Short mmCIF file of C-alpha atoms in Angstrom, two decimals:
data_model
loop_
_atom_site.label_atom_id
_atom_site.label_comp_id
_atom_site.label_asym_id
_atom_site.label_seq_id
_atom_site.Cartn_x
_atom_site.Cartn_y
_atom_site.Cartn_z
CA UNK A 1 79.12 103.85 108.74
CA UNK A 2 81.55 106.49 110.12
CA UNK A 3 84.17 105.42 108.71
CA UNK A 4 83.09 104.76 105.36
CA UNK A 5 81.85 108.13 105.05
CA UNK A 6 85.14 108.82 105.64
CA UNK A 7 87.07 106.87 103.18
CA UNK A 8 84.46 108.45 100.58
CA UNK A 9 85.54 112.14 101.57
CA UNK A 10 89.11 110.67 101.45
CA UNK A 11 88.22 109.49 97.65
CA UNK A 12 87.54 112.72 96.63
CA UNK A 13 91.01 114.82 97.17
CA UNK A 14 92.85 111.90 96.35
CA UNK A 15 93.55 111.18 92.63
CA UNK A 16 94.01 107.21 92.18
CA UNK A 17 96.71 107.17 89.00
CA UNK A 18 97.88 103.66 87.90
CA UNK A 19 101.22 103.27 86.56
CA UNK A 20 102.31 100.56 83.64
CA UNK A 21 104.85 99.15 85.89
CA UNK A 22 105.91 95.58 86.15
CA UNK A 23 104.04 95.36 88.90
CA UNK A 24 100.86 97.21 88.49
CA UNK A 25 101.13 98.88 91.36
CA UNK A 26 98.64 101.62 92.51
CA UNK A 27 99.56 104.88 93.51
CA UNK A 28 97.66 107.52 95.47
CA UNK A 29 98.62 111.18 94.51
CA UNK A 30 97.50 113.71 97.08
CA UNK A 31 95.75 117.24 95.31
CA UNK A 32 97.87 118.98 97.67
CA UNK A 33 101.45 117.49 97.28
CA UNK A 34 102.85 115.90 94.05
CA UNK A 35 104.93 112.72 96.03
CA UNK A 36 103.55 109.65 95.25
CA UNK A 37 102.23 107.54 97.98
CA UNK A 38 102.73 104.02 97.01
CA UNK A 39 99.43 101.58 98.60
#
């Protein structure tokens, strides 16, 4: 239960952006840094 609380509060700073790659990858953008983190 802990921890999914946690991913939840995680969920909400993170903005989830997908990108029309090849791939489809998903990236995670951070509110507070504009790298992206790729999953």
């Amino acid at each position: 239960m802990r921890t999914k609380e946690h991913n939840i509060k995680e969920v909400r700073y993170l903005e989830i952006v997908f990108y029309p790659d090849k791939d489809d990858t998903l990236h995670v953008i951070p509110s507070n840094s504009p790298k992206l983190l790729p999953l």
